[in-house]
C-alpha positions as CSV (number, residue, x, y, z in Angstrom):
1,M,2.8,-5.9,22.3
2,K,2.9,-3.6,19.3
3,K,-0.2,-1.7,18.4
4,A,-1.5,-1.2,14.8
5,L,-4.4,1.0,13.5
6,I,-6.2,0.1,10.2
7,F,-8.5,2.8,8.8
8,Q,-10.7,1.3,6.1
9,G,-13.3,2.8,3.8
10,G,-13.7,4.7,0.5
11,W,-14.7,3.1,-2.7
12,D,-16.5,-0.2,-2.1
13,G,-15.1,-1.9,-5.2
14,H,-11.8,-2.6,-3.4
15,E,-13.7,-4.5,-0.7
16,P,-12.1,-2.4,2.1
17,A,-13.8,-4.2,5.0
18,Q,-12.9,-7.6,3.8
19,V,-9.3,-6.6,3.1
20,A,-9.0,-4.9,6.5
21,E,-10.0,-8.2,8.1
22,I,-7.2,-10.1,6.2
23,I,-4.7,-7.5,7.2
24,K,-5.9,-7.6,10.8
25,D,-5.5,-11.4,10.8
26,I,-1.9,-11.2,9.5
27,L,-1.0,-8.6,12.1
28,K,-2.6,-10.6,15.0
29,K,-0.5,-13.6,14.0
30,E,2.5,-11.4,14.3
31,A,1.4,-10.5,17.9
32,F,0.0,-7.0,17.1
33,D,-2.9,-5.5,19.1
34,V,-5.0,-4.3,16.2
35,T,-7.7,-1.6,16.0
36,V,-9.8,-1.2,12.9
37,T,-11.9,1.9,12.3
38,D,-14.2,2.9,9.4
39,T,-14.0,6.7,10.1
40,L,-11.3,9.2,9.4
41,E,-12.3,11.0,12.5
42,T,-10.2,8.6,14.4
43,L,-7.1,10.3,12.9
44,Q,-8.0,13.6,14.6
45,K,-9.6,12.3,17.8
46,E,-7.1,9.7,18.9
47,D,-3.6,10.0,20.0
48,L,-1.9,8.3,17.0
49,S,1.4,8.1,18.8
50,I,0.3,5.0,20.7
51,Y,0.5,3.1,17.4
52,D,3.6,1.4,16.1
53,L,2.0,0.9,12.6
54,I,-0.8,2.6,10.7
55,V,-2.3,0.9,7.7
56,P,-4.4,3.1,5.3
57,N,-7.1,1.1,3.4
58,W,-9.1,3.9,2.0
59,T,-9.5,4.2,-1.8
60,Q,-10.2,7.7,-3.2
61,G,-12.4,9.8,-0.9
62,T,-11.5,13.1,0.8
63,I,-9.7,13.8,4.1
64,E,-9.9,16.9,6.2
65,R,-6.7,18.8,6.9
66,D,-7.1,18.2,10.6
67,Q,-7.2,14.5,9.9
68,L,-4.3,14.3,7.5
69,T,-1.9,16.5,9.5
70,P,-1.8,14.2,12.5
71,L,-1.1,11.2,10.2
72,L,1.8,13.0,8.5
73,E,3.2,14.1,11.8
74,V,3.0,10.8,13.6
75,V,4.7,8.9,10.7
76,A,7.5,11.6,10.6
77,K,8.0,10.9,14.4
78,G,8.5,7.2,13.9
79,T,5.2,5.4,13.5
80,G,5.3,3.0,10.5
81,L,3.0,3.3,7.5
82,A,2.2,0.3,5.3
83,G,-0.5,-0.6,2.8
84,L,-1.5,-1.9,-0.6
85,H,-3.2,-1.2,-3.9
86,G,-5.7,1.7,-4.1
87,G,-6.2,1.5,-0.3
88,M,-2.9,3.4,0.1
89,G,-1.8,4.2,-3.4
90,D,-5.0,5.9,-4.6
91,S,-6.2,7.6,-1.4
92,F,-7.2,11.3,-1.2
93,R,-6.3,12.3,-4.8
94,M,-6.2,16.0,-4.0
95,E,-3.7,15.6,-1.1
96,T,-0.2,15.9,-2.6
97,D,1.3,15.9,0.9
98,Y,-0.2,12.4,1.4
99,Q,1.2,11.2,-1.9
100,F,4.6,12.7,-1.0
101,M,4.7,10.6,2.1
102,V,3.5,7.4,0.4
103,G,6.0,7.8,-2.5
104,G,3.6,7.4,-5.4
105,Q,0.1,7.6,-6.8
106,W,-2.0,5.3,-9.0
107,V,-2.7,6.8,-12.4
108,A,-3.9,3.9,-14.6
109,H,-4.4,0.1,-15.0
110,P,-4.2,-0.6,-18.7
111,G,-6.5,-3.5,-19.7
112,D,-8.4,-3.0,-16.4
113,D,-9.1,-6.1,-14.3
114,G,-8.1,-9.6,-15.5
115,V,-4.7,-8.8,-16.9
116,T,-2.1,-11.5,-16.6
117,Y,1.4,-10.2,-15.6
118,T,4.5,-11.1,-13.8
119,V,5.8,-9.6,-10.6
120,N,9.6,-9.6,-10.7
121,I,11.4,-9.8,-7.3
122,K,14.5,-7.5,-7.4
123,D,16.3,-8.4,-4.2
124,E,15.8,-11.9,-2.7
125,D,18.1,-11.0,0.2
126,H,16.1,-8.0,1.4
127,P,13.9,-8.6,4.5
128,L,10.8,-7.5,2.4
129,T,11.3,-10.1,-0.3
130,K,13.8,-12.6,1.3
131,G,13.5,-16.0,-0.4
132,M,10.7,-14.9,-2.7
133,K,10.6,-15.8,-6.5
134,D,8.9,-14.1,-9.4
135,F,5.2,-14.9,-9.6
136,Q,2.2,-14.3,-11.9
137,V,-0.9,-12.3,-11.0
138,I,-4.3,-12.1,-12.8
139,S,-5.7,-8.7,-11.7
140,E,-5.2,-5.0,-12.3
141,Q,-1.7,-4.1,-13.3
142,Y,-1.1,-0.7,-11.6
143,Y,0.7,2.0,-13.5
144,M,2.1,4.4,-10.9
145,H,3.7,7.9,-10.8
146,V,6.5,7.4,-8.3
147,D,8.9,9.4,-6.2
148,P,12.5,8.8,-7.4
149,A,13.6,8.5,-3.8
150,I,11.8,5.2,-3.2
151,K,13.7,1.9,-2.9
152,V,12.2,-0.6,-5.3
153,H,11.8,-4.3,-4.3
154,A,9.6,-5.7,-7.0
155,T,8.6,-4.6,-10.5
156,T,6.3,-5.5,-13.4
157,R,6.9,-4.9,-17.1
158,F,4.9,-2.4,-19.2
159,P,3.5,-2.3,-21.9
160,N,1.3,-5.3,-21.5
161,A,-2.3,-4.5,-22.4
162,K,-3.1,-2.2,-25.3
163,G,-3.4,1.5,-25.0
164,P,-1.9,4.8,-26.3
165,Y,1.0,4.4,-23.8
166,V,2.4,1.5,-25.8
167,S,4.2,4.0,-28.1
168,D,6.6,4.5,-25.2
169,D,9.6,2.2,-24.5
170,E,9.3,-0.8,-22.3
171,I,9.6,0.1,-18.6
172,D,9.8,-1.8,-15.3
173,M,7.1,-0.3,-13.0
174,P,7.6,-0.5,-9.2
175,V,5.1,-2.9,-7.5
176,V,6.7,-3.0,-4.1
177,W,8.7,-0.1,-2.6
178,S,9.9,1.4,0.6
179,K,11.0,4.8,1.8
180,K,11.4,7.0,4.8
181,W,9.2,9.9,6.0
182,G,11.1,11.6,8.7
183,Q,11.8,8.9,11.3
184,G,9.0,6.6,10.0
185,K,9.4,3.8,7.5
186,V,6.9,3.6,4.7
187,Y,6.0,0.4,2.7
188,Y,3.7,0.0,-0.3
189,C,2.6,-2.9,-2.5
190,S,0.4,-2.2,-5.5
191,L,-1.2,-5.7,-5.5
192,G,-4.6,-6.4,-3.9
193,H,-7.5,-5.3,-6.1
194,V,-10.0,-7.3,-4.1
195,A,-9.8,-9.7,-1.1
196,E,-9.3,-12.7,-3.3
197,V,-6.0,-11.2,-4.6
198,V,-4.9,-10.2,-1.2
199,R,-5.3,-13.8,-0.1
200,M,-2.7,-15.0,-2.6
201,P,0.2,-16.5,-0.6
202,E,2.7,-14.2,-2.3
203,V,0.6,-11.1,-1.5
204,M,0.1,-12.3,2.1
205,E,3.8,-12.8,2.5
206,L,4.7,-9.4,1.0
207,M,2.2,-7.7,3.3
208,R,3.4,-9.6,6.4
209,N,7.0,-8.7,5.6
210,G,6.2,-5.1,4.8
211,M,4.0,-4.4,7.9
212,V,6.5,-6.0,10.3
213,W,9.4,-4.1,8.6
214,A,7.6,-0.7,8.7
215,S,6.4,-0.9,12.3
216,R,8.3,1.1,14.9
């Protein structure tokens, strides 16, 4: 049986405990043995190499170097990393090594919550998005700064809501991507502002596919 670790916490607005339970349920249905922790001390005190997958679910916050280094190292050695929204894409804003591993960082959500936008699936034959079609979301639309090395699997079109950025040309912003960090596979999905959004069938499918794909 594969083993997964979810570490949850940080800003309460993203409902980290509730989202962690949804992710846990998805993984248990895929026959993972799942551990959930609400302290970053787990990263320095446990042997992370026993896990086939680690799921960060910790918006903002700070992380000590002796907590971050084991995470960076274990993913480089083959443990998978997968997560969503601010729980993985807006964690530990001062830690550029973490952002380098993830492949991007949240910088804005023009229009804030309640924006209606379309998620465009880029490759229906890829295991991460196989058989999926474009779908609409009413939530935050994440504007990300991204690593050009990522492989993009779904996008959304900007500009949508008003803001000074609308003077730029239209762009397709990554919503779902994958990359490698050493021997480890990394998966990210920018959807999932709160538990209600994570429960959307399309988001559940994307997370199931991504976590299974990323796991060692």
